[in-house]
C-alpha cells in the first residue's frame, strides 16, 4: 500500500461535506449539530428582521461554512481510506482458481466460489486465489500487491510461515493451498470495510471525549440561554444572532469538527505502516502498552534454525548418532528437521511400517517408532531426559555438560535417543535479527518492557536474550505458560502486547491487549490477534506503538488547543455583546477591535477557518519522539495550550483589520 497509495482528489470530499448536512449524520456529532442548529436559528432571526440583514446573513453564512468544514475534514479522512481500500481491492479482482476435487482432478473456478476447506493448486507465475495455508510444498511469493514490498518471501507447509494471501504472486515452485476464508470475508475484506468507515466504531477514548464535549456544549448552551434574562435585568436587549455567535465561539467546535477525522486517520496510519488493525481501539490501546512479549524463534531470531554439528557422547560412534538423528528427522517437516537430514548427508529411506511422531510444542520432541519396537527421539533436554528415564535409562553427566556448552553459545541443543540410550546432541544455530537491539532500546525509552518467552532451554534463552537486549526472558515455556504470563501481567494492571506467528501462539495472541500476528504466520495466529503485520516484521510493534501514542497525543493536543482558543474568542465577543448598552464594558475590550459587528464576525471567521487549517495535523498527527508520557504531555500543554490562547488574539485582530478596511464595519 505504501507504493499504491495515491493522493485522492478533494472533489468527492467537498461534495460529501454537503451530503453530510443530513440530520441523521449531524446528530452523531453533538457539537457540530449545535452549530448547524445555530445556523438555522440565525437564518430565521435574520429573516424575521431581528438583526441587521447584512450582519445576520454574514453570521449565517460563516456558521454554515463552519459545519461544512467539519464535514469536509471527516470526508477527507474517509477518502484517504477509500483510496487504500481500492488499491487493496484491485489486488483481488477476477482471480481464477485451480480447485482440486475429491478424485484428485482439477477444475478451474472463479475465486469467488472458493469455500474454506477447498484445496487449490498454485504454480509459479500464478496468483494465489484466496487467503489460506500451504498444505504441501514451498514457494517464493511476491506479496507486493498487498504489502507494497516486492522482495520475494518464502512460504512453506508445516512451518510457522505457511500463510498466504489472496492476490499475491507465486514466483517459483508449486504449492497446494487450503482455503481458510469465506468469499468476501478474508482478513483484507474485513480491513477494507474498516477503512471505508462502514464498520468503524468509535474507540472508548473517543466516546469519552465526545461525552465530555457534549456536556460542555450543553453547559454553554444553558449559560448563553440565560443571558437575555440577565440582560433584561440591566435593561439591555441582547440580539439573538449575537447569542448564537457567542455560543458557537464558546463550544469546542475545533475538536468537535476534527474528532471524527482524527479517529479515522489513526486506522489509516496503521494501514500505511502495512499493519491491518481489526479495530481503531486496537490502534489506540497500542499507545498505552506497558509490556511486550515476544517469542524467540522467528521473532527475535530469523527462525531458520539449522543443524550445524553432531556431538556424540563418549562411547557412542558418530555414525550411530548420525543415523538415529536422520531416522528421527526423515518425516519432520520443520526447518529444524530438514536441516538435520541435510547435515546427516546419508542416503537412507524410511523403513516400511515406520510410525512418525511429529514435533509439538507440548512434548518438545519428535521422532519415529520403527517396526520391531525401536523408539528413536530427538528433542529438548528436559523432555528427552524424562522420556529416557521412563524407559528405564539414565542421563549421563557428560550429556548435560555438552548441552550446556552448546546452549551457552546461543545455539539450540537437540538431544537424540535410541531406545533408552542417549546418543548425543545436535546443535541448531539461529541468528539474531539485525538491528533488533536498537529497536528494543527505543521501546525501553518509551517505557515499554520487553520479555522474550521461548520454548527453548534457559541457557540458550539467556544467551539470545543478552544478545538481543531484552529486559527479561522466560525459558522452557509451553503455550499455556505464555498465556499465564500475559494474565499475570494484566492482573497487575499492565497492558500487554504479544507478537507471534505460530498456532501455539494463538491463545496468547488472543489474550493479549494487542496481539500482533505475522502475516507469514498460521491462520490460527492471524485470527487470534487483533492486528496483522503484512511485512511480518516483529519490530513493527514499535511503529504500532508510535501510531497509537501519536493518535492519543494528537487528540489531546487538538482538544487543548480547541479549549484554549475558545477562551480567547470569548474575550473578543463579550465586549461586543454589551458595548452599546454598558459603556464600561469597553474596559474588557482589550483587543481594541474596530466595531462590535466586526469583532463578532472576526471571531466567527477564525473559529471556522481554524478547522480546515488543522486538518493536516489531525490526519498526520503531531510530531512524535520517543520520550516518557509526562515530558510529552508537558510540552504539548505548553505548545498547544499557550498557542491556543495567543493565536486567536493575533488572528482575530488581523481579520478585524481586514474586514474593517474591506467592508467599513
Ligand atoms: N523439530 C523438532 N524436533 C524435536 N524437537 C524440537 C524440534 N523443534 C524444536 N524442538 C525442541 O523443542 C523446543 C521448543 O520448541 P518451540 O518451537 O516450542 O520453541 P522455540 O521455537 O524454541 O521458542 P519460541 O517459542 O521462541 O518459538 C526447542 O527449544 C527444541 O529443543
Ligand atoms: K468554538
Ligand atoms: Mg517457535
XYZ file of C-alpha atoms and ligand atoms in Angstrom:
698
model
C 0.000 0.000 0.000
C 2.886 2.269 0.680
C 3.516 2.429 -3.047
C -0.006 2.056 -4.362
C -1.352 4.786 -2.127
C -2.196 7.798 -4.287
C -3.258 11.308 -3.433
C -7.028 11.460 -3.806
C -8.708 14.446 -5.407
C -10.620 16.651 -2.984
C -13.775 16.908 -5.102
C -15.620 13.917 -3.612
C -14.795 15.209 -0.136
C -16.248 18.624 -0.998
C -19.462 17.000 -2.210
C -19.602 14.779 0.878
C -19.322 17.888 3.085
C -22.791 18.877 1.818
C -24.438 15.441 1.877
C -23.254 15.047 5.468
C -25.511 18.009 6.406
C -28.349 15.469 6.660
C -29.715 15.410 10.233
C -29.055 11.680 10.769
C -25.353 12.318 10.178
C -25.144 15.615 12.084
C -26.754 14.174 15.204
C -23.832 11.798 15.637
C -21.633 14.798 16.397
C -23.438 16.915 19.036
C -21.024 19.876 18.951
C -21.402 20.377 15.225
C -25.125 19.633 15.449
C -25.458 22.662 17.754
C -23.598 24.822 15.205
C -25.929 23.533 12.493
C -28.980 24.356 14.640
C -27.429 27.780 15.343
C -27.086 28.352 11.589
C -30.799 27.737 11.072
C -31.652 29.900 14.093
C -29.508 32.791 12.832
C -31.117 32.494 9.392
C -34.604 32.555 10.920
C -33.773 35.537 13.164
C -32.367 37.429 10.174
C -35.451 36.696 8.067
C -37.669 37.788 10.967
C -35.839 41.100 10.994
C -34.320 40.611 14.439
C -30.851 41.534 13.180
C -29.394 43.876 10.596
C -29.800 41.958 7.290
C -26.155 42.218 6.199
C -24.795 41.184 9.591
C -27.369 38.400 10.025
C -26.623 36.959 6.620
C -22.879 37.103 7.212
C -23.182 35.264 10.551
C -25.454 32.642 8.997
C -23.041 32.063 6.130
C -19.987 31.726 8.375
C -21.794 29.267 10.649
C -22.836 27.141 7.673
C -19.259 27.154 6.423
C -18.087 26.059 9.906
C -20.349 22.999 9.719
C -19.212 22.257 6.170
C -15.559 22.474 7.211
C -16.158 19.883 9.938
C -17.882 17.564 7.451
C -15.106 18.166 4.957
C -12.451 17.122 7.487
C -14.227 13.820 8.078
C -14.751 13.268 4.349
C -11.071 13.871 3.573
C -10.049 11.289 6.182
C -12.560 8.809 4.753
C -11.468 9.360 1.173
C -7.886 8.528 2.097
C -9.028 5.206 3.496
C -11.091 4.632 0.391
C -8.039 5.124 -1.806
C -6.195 2.481 0.156
C -9.184 0.166 0.116
C -9.417 0.500 -3.664
C -5.794 -0.473 -4.143
C -6.307 -3.473 -1.860
C -9.365 -4.456 -3.850
C -7.617 -4.204 -7.183
C -5.322 -6.964 -5.967
C -8.129 -9.459 -5.594
C -10.368 -8.963 -8.608
C -11.439 -11.626 -11.076
C -8.996 -14.296 -9.940
C -9.372 -17.823 -11.238
C -8.511 -20.831 -9.108
C -7.413 -24.397 -9.838
C -9.504 -26.301 -7.350
C -8.573 -29.885 -6.579
C -11.645 -32.150 -6.454
C -12.199 -35.296 -4.429
C -10.962 -37.534 -7.245
C -7.677 -35.633 -7.353
C -8.624 -33.897 -10.601
C -8.500 -30.196 -11.155
C -11.210 -27.690 -12.114
C -10.898 -24.016 -12.994
C -13.349 -21.980 -10.927
C -13.710 -18.273 -10.135
C -12.014 -17.427 -6.826
C -15.337 -16.079 -5.554
C -16.663 -19.666 -5.494
C -13.952 -20.968 -3.171
C -15.029 -22.071 0.293
C -12.989 -22.747 3.445
C -11.514 -26.220 3.254
C -11.179 -26.189 -0.552
C -7.755 -27.130 -1.841
C -6.253 -25.182 -4.697
C -3.128 -25.660 -6.728
C -0.932 -22.648 -7.445
C 2.163 -22.729 -9.612
C 4.923 -20.300 -10.475
C 3.540 -17.300 -12.355
C 0.022 -17.663 -10.910
C -1.810 -15.566 -8.349
C -2.933 -17.084 -5.052
C -6.740 -17.052 -5.432
C -7.713 -16.767 -1.749
C -6.363 -16.490 1.779
C -5.143 -19.813 3.014
C -2.464 -22.002 4.381
C 0.023 -24.056 2.389
C -0.691 -27.772 2.829
C 2.003 -29.091 0.548
C 5.197 -27.684 -0.816
C 7.022 -24.424 -0.541
C 7.231 -21.390 -2.778
C 8.727 -17.972 -3.026
C 5.989 -15.390 -3.268
C 5.805 -11.748 -4.278
C 3.374 -10.014 -1.938
C 3.786 -6.536 -3.433
C 0.093 -6.353 -4.360
C -0.864 -6.193 -0.689
C 2.295 -5.135 1.101
C 3.939 -2.866 -1.470
C 7.169 -4.757 -0.780
C 8.456 -6.580 -3.832
C 11.284 -8.630 -2.304
C 10.161 -12.268 -2.504
C 9.244 -14.109 0.690
C 9.423 -17.834 1.355
C 6.275 -19.663 2.461
C 6.286 -23.320 3.403
C 3.893 -26.038 4.507
C 4.210 -27.282 8.079
C 6.069 -24.228 9.353
C 5.098 -21.018 11.094
C 5.407 -19.372 7.684
C 2.641 -21.224 5.901
C 0.137 -18.379 5.452
C -0.593 -16.949 2.002
C -2.845 -14.061 0.950
C -5.205 -13.897 -1.987
C -3.868 -11.714 -4.800
C -0.174 -12.383 -4.210
C 2.049 -13.855 -6.916
C 3.787 -17.231 -6.701
C 7.249 -16.799 -8.198
C 8.623 -20.310 -8.020
C 7.599 -23.890 -7.407
C 4.153 -25.332 -6.848
C 2.014 -25.338 -3.733
C -1.279 -26.774 -2.580
C -3.192 -24.216 -0.531
C -6.095 -24.942 1.795
C -8.525 -22.029 1.601
C -9.332 -20.580 5.033
C -11.641 -17.628 4.325
C -15.247 -17.379 3.135
C -15.511 -15.350 -0.058
C -15.768 -11.680 0.865
C -14.694 -12.401 4.440
C -10.972 -12.612 4.136
C -8.942 -10.546 6.525
C -8.358 -7.989 3.806
C -12.074 -7.757 3.030
C -12.743 -7.009 6.662
C -9.962 -4.463 6.645
C -11.362 -2.778 3.548
C -14.730 -2.433 5.303
C -12.977 -0.900 8.309
C -11.002 1.723 6.400
C -14.031 2.648 4.339
C -15.701 3.514 7.607
C -18.728 1.300 7.019
C -17.958 -0.695 10.124
C -15.945 1.882 12.019
C -16.749 2.004 15.681
C -15.675 4.825 17.929
C -12.911 3.917 20.333
C -13.595 4.111 24.102
C -11.292 7.114 24.321
C -13.173 8.833 21.508
C -16.512 8.110 23.155
C -15.306 9.521 26.491
C -14.026 12.704 24.873
C -17.215 13.012 22.810
C -19.241 12.806 26.005
C -17.143 15.494 27.674
C -17.561 17.788 24.668
C -21.310 17.199 24.744
C -21.544 18.122 28.426
C -19.509 21.293 27.802
C -21.704 22.226 24.863
C -24.840 21.721 26.930
C -23.445 23.815 29.787
C -22.557 26.702 27.495
C -25.952 26.462 25.806
C -27.632 26.890 29.188
C -25.348 29.801 30.144
C -25.964 31.583 26.852
C -29.717 30.943 27.071
C -29.853 32.763 30.422
C -28.083 35.865 29.067
C -31.262 37.516 27.711
C -32.787 37.347 31.204
C -29.702 38.832 32.816
C -29.700 41.445 30.076
C -33.350 42.088 30.871
C -32.471 42.997 34.475
C -29.942 45.610 33.425
C -32.183 46.837 30.643
C -30.100 45.505 27.754
C -31.778 43.741 24.874
C -29.464 41.035 23.519
C -29.725 40.251 19.861
C -30.458 36.505 19.184
C -27.959 36.376 16.323
C -25.259 37.635 18.694
C -26.222 34.960 21.217
C -25.842 32.220 18.635
C -22.456 33.658 17.649
C -21.331 33.722 21.278
C -22.467 30.133 21.822
C -20.624 28.854 18.752
C -17.456 30.643 19.816
C -17.651 29.126 23.291
C -18.343 25.496 22.436
C -15.379 23.308 21.422
C -16.020 23.375 17.667
C -12.403 22.833 16.646
C -12.024 19.466 18.332
C -15.705 18.681 17.677
C -15.149 19.187 13.960
C -11.843 17.306 13.816
C -12.517 14.375 16.158
C -14.057 12.036 13.537
C -11.277 12.801 11.041
C -8.693 12.135 13.725
C -10.312 8.808 14.613
C -10.339 7.595 11.016
C -6.780 8.796 10.453
C -5.423 6.528 13.219
C -6.593 3.399 11.424
C -5.297 4.691 8.122
C -1.889 5.457 9.558
C -1.679 1.881 10.780
C -2.572 0.679 7.310
C 0.098 2.884 5.787
C 2.577 1.106 8.041
C 1.254 -2.139 6.487
C -0.491 -3.131 9.695
C -4.057 -4.357 9.427
C -5.827 -3.486 12.655
C -9.160 -5.129 13.325
C -10.393 -2.006 15.134
C -9.423 1.581 15.833
C -9.486 0.652 19.500
C -6.605 -1.739 18.963
C -4.509 1.058 17.469
C -5.157 3.367 20.401
C -4.578 0.706 23.049
C -1.168 0.162 21.445
C -0.253 3.652 22.566
C -0.542 2.636 26.210
C 1.300 -0.691 26.132
C 3.493 -1.442 29.195
C 4.888 -4.867 28.391
C 5.799 -6.568 25.128
C 6.080 -10.345 24.942
C 7.935 -11.880 22.012
C 8.770 -15.423 21.172
C 12.344 -16.131 20.296
C 12.451 -18.293 17.218
C 11.363 -16.430 14.125
C 10.663 -13.238 16.033
C 13.889 -12.199 17.679
C 15.919 -14.601 15.567
C 15.490 -15.334 11.868
C 13.773 -18.572 12.812
C 15.568 -20.749 10.343
C 17.324 -22.994 12.843
C 19.962 -25.021 11.036
C 21.732 -28.101 12.330
C 25.426 -27.292 12.338
C 27.109 -30.136 14.247
C 26.606 -33.591 15.773
C 28.172 -34.177 19.197
C 28.293 -37.897 20.095
C 28.589 -38.892 23.762
C 31.703 -40.793 24.917
C 31.330 -44.424 23.865
C 28.906 -43.610 21.050
C 30.074 -43.660 17.450
C 29.381 -40.586 15.334
C 27.766 -42.713 12.550
C 25.377 -44.201 15.129
C 24.263 -40.721 16.283
C 24.003 -39.503 12.719
C 21.828 -42.420 11.637
C 19.478 -42.068 14.613
C 19.209 -38.302 14.113
C 18.395 -38.854 10.456
C 15.744 -41.520 11.129
C 14.123 -39.227 13.693
C 14.022 -36.415 11.129
C 13.102 -38.053 7.824
C 9.440 -37.134 8.186
C 9.938 -33.950 10.216
C 8.773 -31.049 8.031
C 10.085 -28.302 10.337
C 13.168 -26.295 9.284
C 14.981 -27.983 12.183
C 14.083 -31.467 10.958
C 15.035 -30.762 7.355
C 18.350 -29.282 8.339
C 19.201 -32.402 10.362
C 18.522 -34.555 7.298
C 20.755 -32.285 5.255
C 23.597 -32.302 7.777
C 23.456 -36.080 8.195
C 24.117 -36.371 4.473
C 23.128 -40.053 4.343
C 21.074 -41.657 1.594
C 18.642 -43.526 3.818
C 14.982 -44.371 3.211
C 12.457 -44.654 5.997
C 11.875 -48.368 6.693
C 8.429 -49.741 5.819
C 5.978 -49.540 8.709
C 7.750 -46.668 10.437
C 5.459 -44.546 12.617
C 6.494 -40.923 12.706
C 5.903 -38.823 15.802
C 5.587 -35.170 14.823
C 7.096 -32.369 16.865
C 4.789 -30.469 19.165
C 5.479 -27.512 21.422
C 3.851 -29.524 24.220
C 6.134 -32.555 24.076
C 9.202 -30.714 22.691
C 10.172 -33.929 20.942
C 9.800 -35.616 17.591
C 10.929 -38.934 16.200
C 9.963 -42.310 14.884
C 8.789 -45.725 16.098
C 10.275 -48.454 13.916
C 8.845 -51.932 13.418
C 10.362 -54.260 15.989
C 9.994 -51.766 18.839
C 12.870 -49.385 18.142
C 11.972 -45.926 19.501
C 14.080 -43.002 18.278
C 13.546 -39.479 19.536
C 15.139 -36.062 19.365
C 14.172 -33.025 21.417
C 14.808 -30.634 24.280
C 16.998 -31.970 27.127
C 14.325 -31.850 29.831
C 11.794 -33.665 27.655
C 14.354 -36.236 26.479
C 15.625 -36.928 29.997
C 12.066 -37.629 31.154
C 11.467 -39.825 28.108
C 14.597 -41.937 28.632
C 14.085 -42.292 32.380
C 10.536 -43.506 31.741
C 12.073 -46.272 29.630
C 14.479 -47.139 32.459
C 17.524 -45.325 31.071
C 19.894 -42.840 32.652
C 21.091 -39.329 31.853
C 24.898 -39.124 31.784
C 26.570 -36.052 33.294
C 28.593 -35.656 30.093
C 25.352 -35.045 28.203
C 24.229 -32.257 30.470
C 27.639 -30.654 30.135
C 27.622 -30.899 26.361
C 24.101 -29.462 26.189
C 25.133 -26.546 28.412
C 28.211 -25.835 26.285
C 26.141 -25.667 23.106
C 23.394 -23.605 24.731
C 25.846 -21.062 26.103
C 26.752 -20.131 22.524
C 23.114 -19.286 21.797
C 22.514 -22.430 19.741
C 19.640 -24.827 20.493
C 20.769 -28.305 21.613
C 18.617 -31.217 20.389
C 19.248 -34.404 22.337
C 18.972 -37.719 20.443
C 17.987 -41.077 21.924
C 17.678 -44.610 20.605
C 15.548 -46.716 22.913
C 16.636 -45.891 26.438
C 20.130 -44.887 25.400
C 21.068 -41.248 24.938
C 23.414 -40.892 21.972
C 24.391 -37.259 21.795
C 23.396 -33.771 20.790
C 22.647 -31.887 17.579
C 23.497 -28.173 17.650
C 20.939 -25.932 15.908
C 22.132 -22.424 15.127
C 19.927 -19.436 14.689
C 20.834 -15.810 14.081
C 19.510 -12.798 15.985
C 17.894 -10.331 13.593
C 19.933 -7.358 12.569
C 19.056 -4.107 14.342
C 16.685 -5.688 16.855
C 18.780 -4.454 19.789
C 18.268 -0.819 18.759
C 14.516 -1.413 18.467
C 14.335 -2.760 21.996
C 16.319 0.230 23.238
C 13.757 2.525 21.606
C 10.908 0.619 23.239
C 12.668 0.978 26.594
C 12.924 4.737 26.038
C 9.145 4.756 25.640
C 8.782 2.943 28.941
C 7.922 -0.454 27.460
C 9.403 -3.586 28.998
C 10.347 -6.395 26.608
C 10.092 -10.041 27.639
C 11.304 -12.916 25.472
C 9.303 -16.061 26.035
C 10.588 -19.227 24.469
C 10.223 -22.976 24.425
C 13.990 -23.273 24.348
C 16.221 -24.120 27.342
C 17.326 -21.455 29.884
C 20.960 -21.232 28.724
C 20.153 -20.687 25.062
C 17.438 -18.264 26.113
C 19.849 -16.322 28.334
C 22.393 -16.012 25.545
C 19.883 -14.820 22.935
C 18.219 -12.507 25.485
C 21.561 -10.844 26.205
C 22.440 -10.584 22.525
C 19.067 -9.084 21.601
C 18.940 -6.813 24.637
C 15.520 -7.755 26.024
C 14.711 -6.777 29.618
C 13.631 -10.226 30.759
C 13.145 -13.758 29.434
C 11.240 -16.922 30.217
C 12.594 -20.261 29.041
C 11.026 -23.695 28.588
C 7.658 -22.039 28.166
C 4.796 -24.029 26.764
C 1.857 -22.239 25.084
C -0.093 -22.213 28.349
C 2.890 -20.601 30.112
C 2.794 -17.740 27.622
C -0.902 -17.338 28.354
C -0.325 -17.451 32.118
C 2.392 -14.806 31.946
C 0.100 -12.463 29.995
C -2.720 -12.986 32.502
C -0.326 -12.297 35.394
C 0.875 -9.031 33.848
C -2.706 -7.996 33.146
C -3.770 -8.837 36.685
C -1.195 -6.317 37.876
C -2.879 -3.683 35.758
C -0.442 -3.656 32.874
C -1.374 -3.561 29.200
C 0.329 -6.363 27.334
C 1.280 -6.722 23.696
C 2.239 -10.037 22.182
C 3.958 -10.701 18.877
C 3.739 -14.165 17.409
C 3.287 -16.283 14.327
C 2.669 -19.866 15.351
C -0.517 -21.763 16.066
C 0.900 -22.329 19.543
C 0.980 -18.532 19.990
C -2.721 -18.192 19.188
C -4.068 -18.394 22.773
C -1.561 -15.773 23.913
C -2.293 -13.546 20.919
C -5.986 -13.691 21.777
C -5.428 -12.937 25.465
C -3.030 -10.021 24.978
C -4.406 -6.484 24.748
C -2.502 -6.144 21.496
C -1.951 -9.348 19.556
C 0.247 -8.611 16.559
C 0.346 -11.638 14.269
C 2.827 -12.004 11.461
C 1.183 -12.195 8.065
C 3.501 -15.070 7.223
C 2.162 -16.919 10.238
C -0.527 -19.539 10.520
C -4.189 -18.703 10.004
C -4.900 -19.532 13.659
C -2.414 -16.907 14.799
C -3.842 -14.313 12.423
C -7.394 -15.000 13.539
C -6.439 -14.778 17.209
C -4.576 -11.472 17.069
C -6.189 -8.063 16.679
C -3.547 -6.867 14.226
C -1.639 -8.446 11.395
C 1.646 -7.124 10.101
C 1.747 -7.568 6.336
C 5.529 -7.263 6.376
C 5.873 -9.963 9.063
C 8.330 -7.814 10.953
C 8.103 -8.261 14.730
C 9.816 -4.914 15.255
C 6.720 -3.414 13.618
C 5.199 -3.243 17.069
C 7.383 -0.235 17.583
C 5.637 1.559 14.716
C 2.250 0.460 16.031
C 3.009 1.817 19.496
C 4.161 5.072 17.931
C 0.994 5.379 15.882
C -1.146 4.664 18.931
C 0.704 7.178 21.090
C 0.650 9.732 18.322
C -3.082 9.203 17.945
C -3.748 9.875 21.627
C -1.296 12.777 21.812
C -2.731 14.387 18.678
C -6.235 14.166 20.067
C -5.048 15.684 23.341
C -3.235 18.483 21.519
C -6.283 19.320 19.396
C -8.517 19.308 22.479
C -6.171 21.565 24.446
C -5.874 23.912 21.507
C -9.615 23.981 20.939
C -10.498 24.748 24.562
C -7.753 27.369 24.900
C -8.818 29.319 21.869
C -12.462 29.267 22.910
C -11.397 31.291 25.952
C -9.802 33.918 23.706
C -12.819 34.119 21.411
C -14.958 34.779 24.456
C -12.948 37.897 25.212
C -13.313 39.062 21.643
C -17.066 38.684 21.568
C -18.286 39.513 25.077
C -17.469 43.266 24.984
C -19.270 43.412 21.633
C -22.411 41.984 23.180
C -22.812 44.682 25.767
C -20.720 47.522 24.400
C -23.601 49.712 23.298
C -25.667 49.372 26.466
C -22.888 49.310 29.029
C -20.014 51.582 28.021
C -17.938 50.316 30.985
C -17.663 47.007 29.103
C -15.229 48.792 26.817
C -12.625 48.190 29.524
C -12.887 44.491 28.640
C -12.315 45.266 25.005
C -8.622 44.505 25.340
C -8.277 43.732 21.674
C -9.482 47.159 20.507
C -11.483 45.708 17.657
C -12.964 48.231 15.262
C -16.662 47.623 15.970
C -18.919 45.154 17.751
C -20.106 43.554 14.491
C -16.582 43.299 13.170
C -15.488 41.683 16.454
C -18.218 39.044 16.253
C -17.619 38.283 12.598
C -13.825 38.118 13.057
C -14.157 35.665 15.945
C -16.541 33.506 13.907
C -14.324 33.578 10.817
C -11.355 32.475 12.925
C -13.499 29.794 14.549
C -14.385 28.428 11.095
C -11.069 28.575 9.238
C -9.080 27.008 12.076
C -10.841 23.691 11.292
C -9.519 23.187 7.728
C -6.169 24.633 8.772
C -5.806 21.868 11.356
C -6.956 19.016 9.062
C -3.364 18.128 8.113
C -2.420 17.940 11.790
C -5.473 15.814 12.629
C -4.645 13.396 9.812
C -0.882 13.262 10.092
C -0.591 13.550 13.855
C 1.681 15.743 15.931
C 5.395 15.077 15.709
C 6.317 12.172 17.911
C 9.529 11.498 19.752
C 10.347 8.545 21.941
C 10.010 10.060 25.391
C 8.142 9.487 28.610
C 4.467 10.389 28.644
C 4.869 13.176 31.218
C 7.516 15.023 29.242
C 5.397 14.850 26.106
C 2.314 15.988 27.968
C 4.106 18.974 29.498
C 5.493 20.034 26.139
C 2.110 19.725 24.446
C 0.285 21.666 27.130
C 2.768 24.463 26.582
C 2.689 24.486 22.781
C -0.991 23.814 22.176
C -2.392 25.433 25.315
C -0.400 28.635 25.135
C -0.572 28.682 21.345
C -4.300 28.129 21.539
C -4.649 31.125 23.854
C -2.435 33.536 21.933
C -3.126 32.677 18.298
C -6.782 33.819 18.291
C -5.841 37.265 19.670
C -3.446 37.855 16.811
C -5.573 36.198 14.128
C -8.834 37.851 15.184
C -7.137 41.244 15.304
C -5.830 40.726 11.744
C -9.190 39.516 10.439
C -10.813 42.532 12.132
C -8.395 44.894 10.379
C -9.114 43.201 7.062
C -12.894 43.224 7.484
C -12.995 46.827 8.677
C -10.927 48.056 5.717
C -12.816 45.968 3.164
C -16.356 46.483 4.401
C -16.022 49.584 6.595
C -17.585 47.751 9.562
N 11.567 -30.402 15.015
C 11.870 -30.586 16.287
N 12.014 -31.835 16.759
C 12.295 -32.038 18.051
N 12.479 -31.082 18.937
C 12.357 -29.822 18.529
C 12.053 -29.510 17.195
N 11.965 -28.171 17.088
C 12.220 -27.689 18.293
N 12.455 -28.669 19.191
C 12.763 -28.542 20.598
O 11.617 -28.065 21.269
C 11.916 -26.872 21.954
C 10.712 -25.977 21.936
O 10.400 -25.605 20.612
P 9.355 -24.432 20.314
O 9.254 -24.251 18.847
O 8.137 -24.619 21.107
O 10.069 -23.250 20.962
P 11.131 -22.321 20.330
O 10.894 -22.288 18.872
O 12.480 -22.717 20.796
O 10.802 -20.999 21.006
P 9.799 -19.909 20.552
O 8.615 -20.105 21.436
O 10.571 -18.699 20.857
O 9.484 -20.058 19.095
C 13.112 -26.304 21.215
O 13.851 -25.479 22.026
C 13.885 -27.565 20.834
O 14.642 -28.009 21.921
K -15.654 27.307 19.321
Mg 8.501 -21.431 17.826
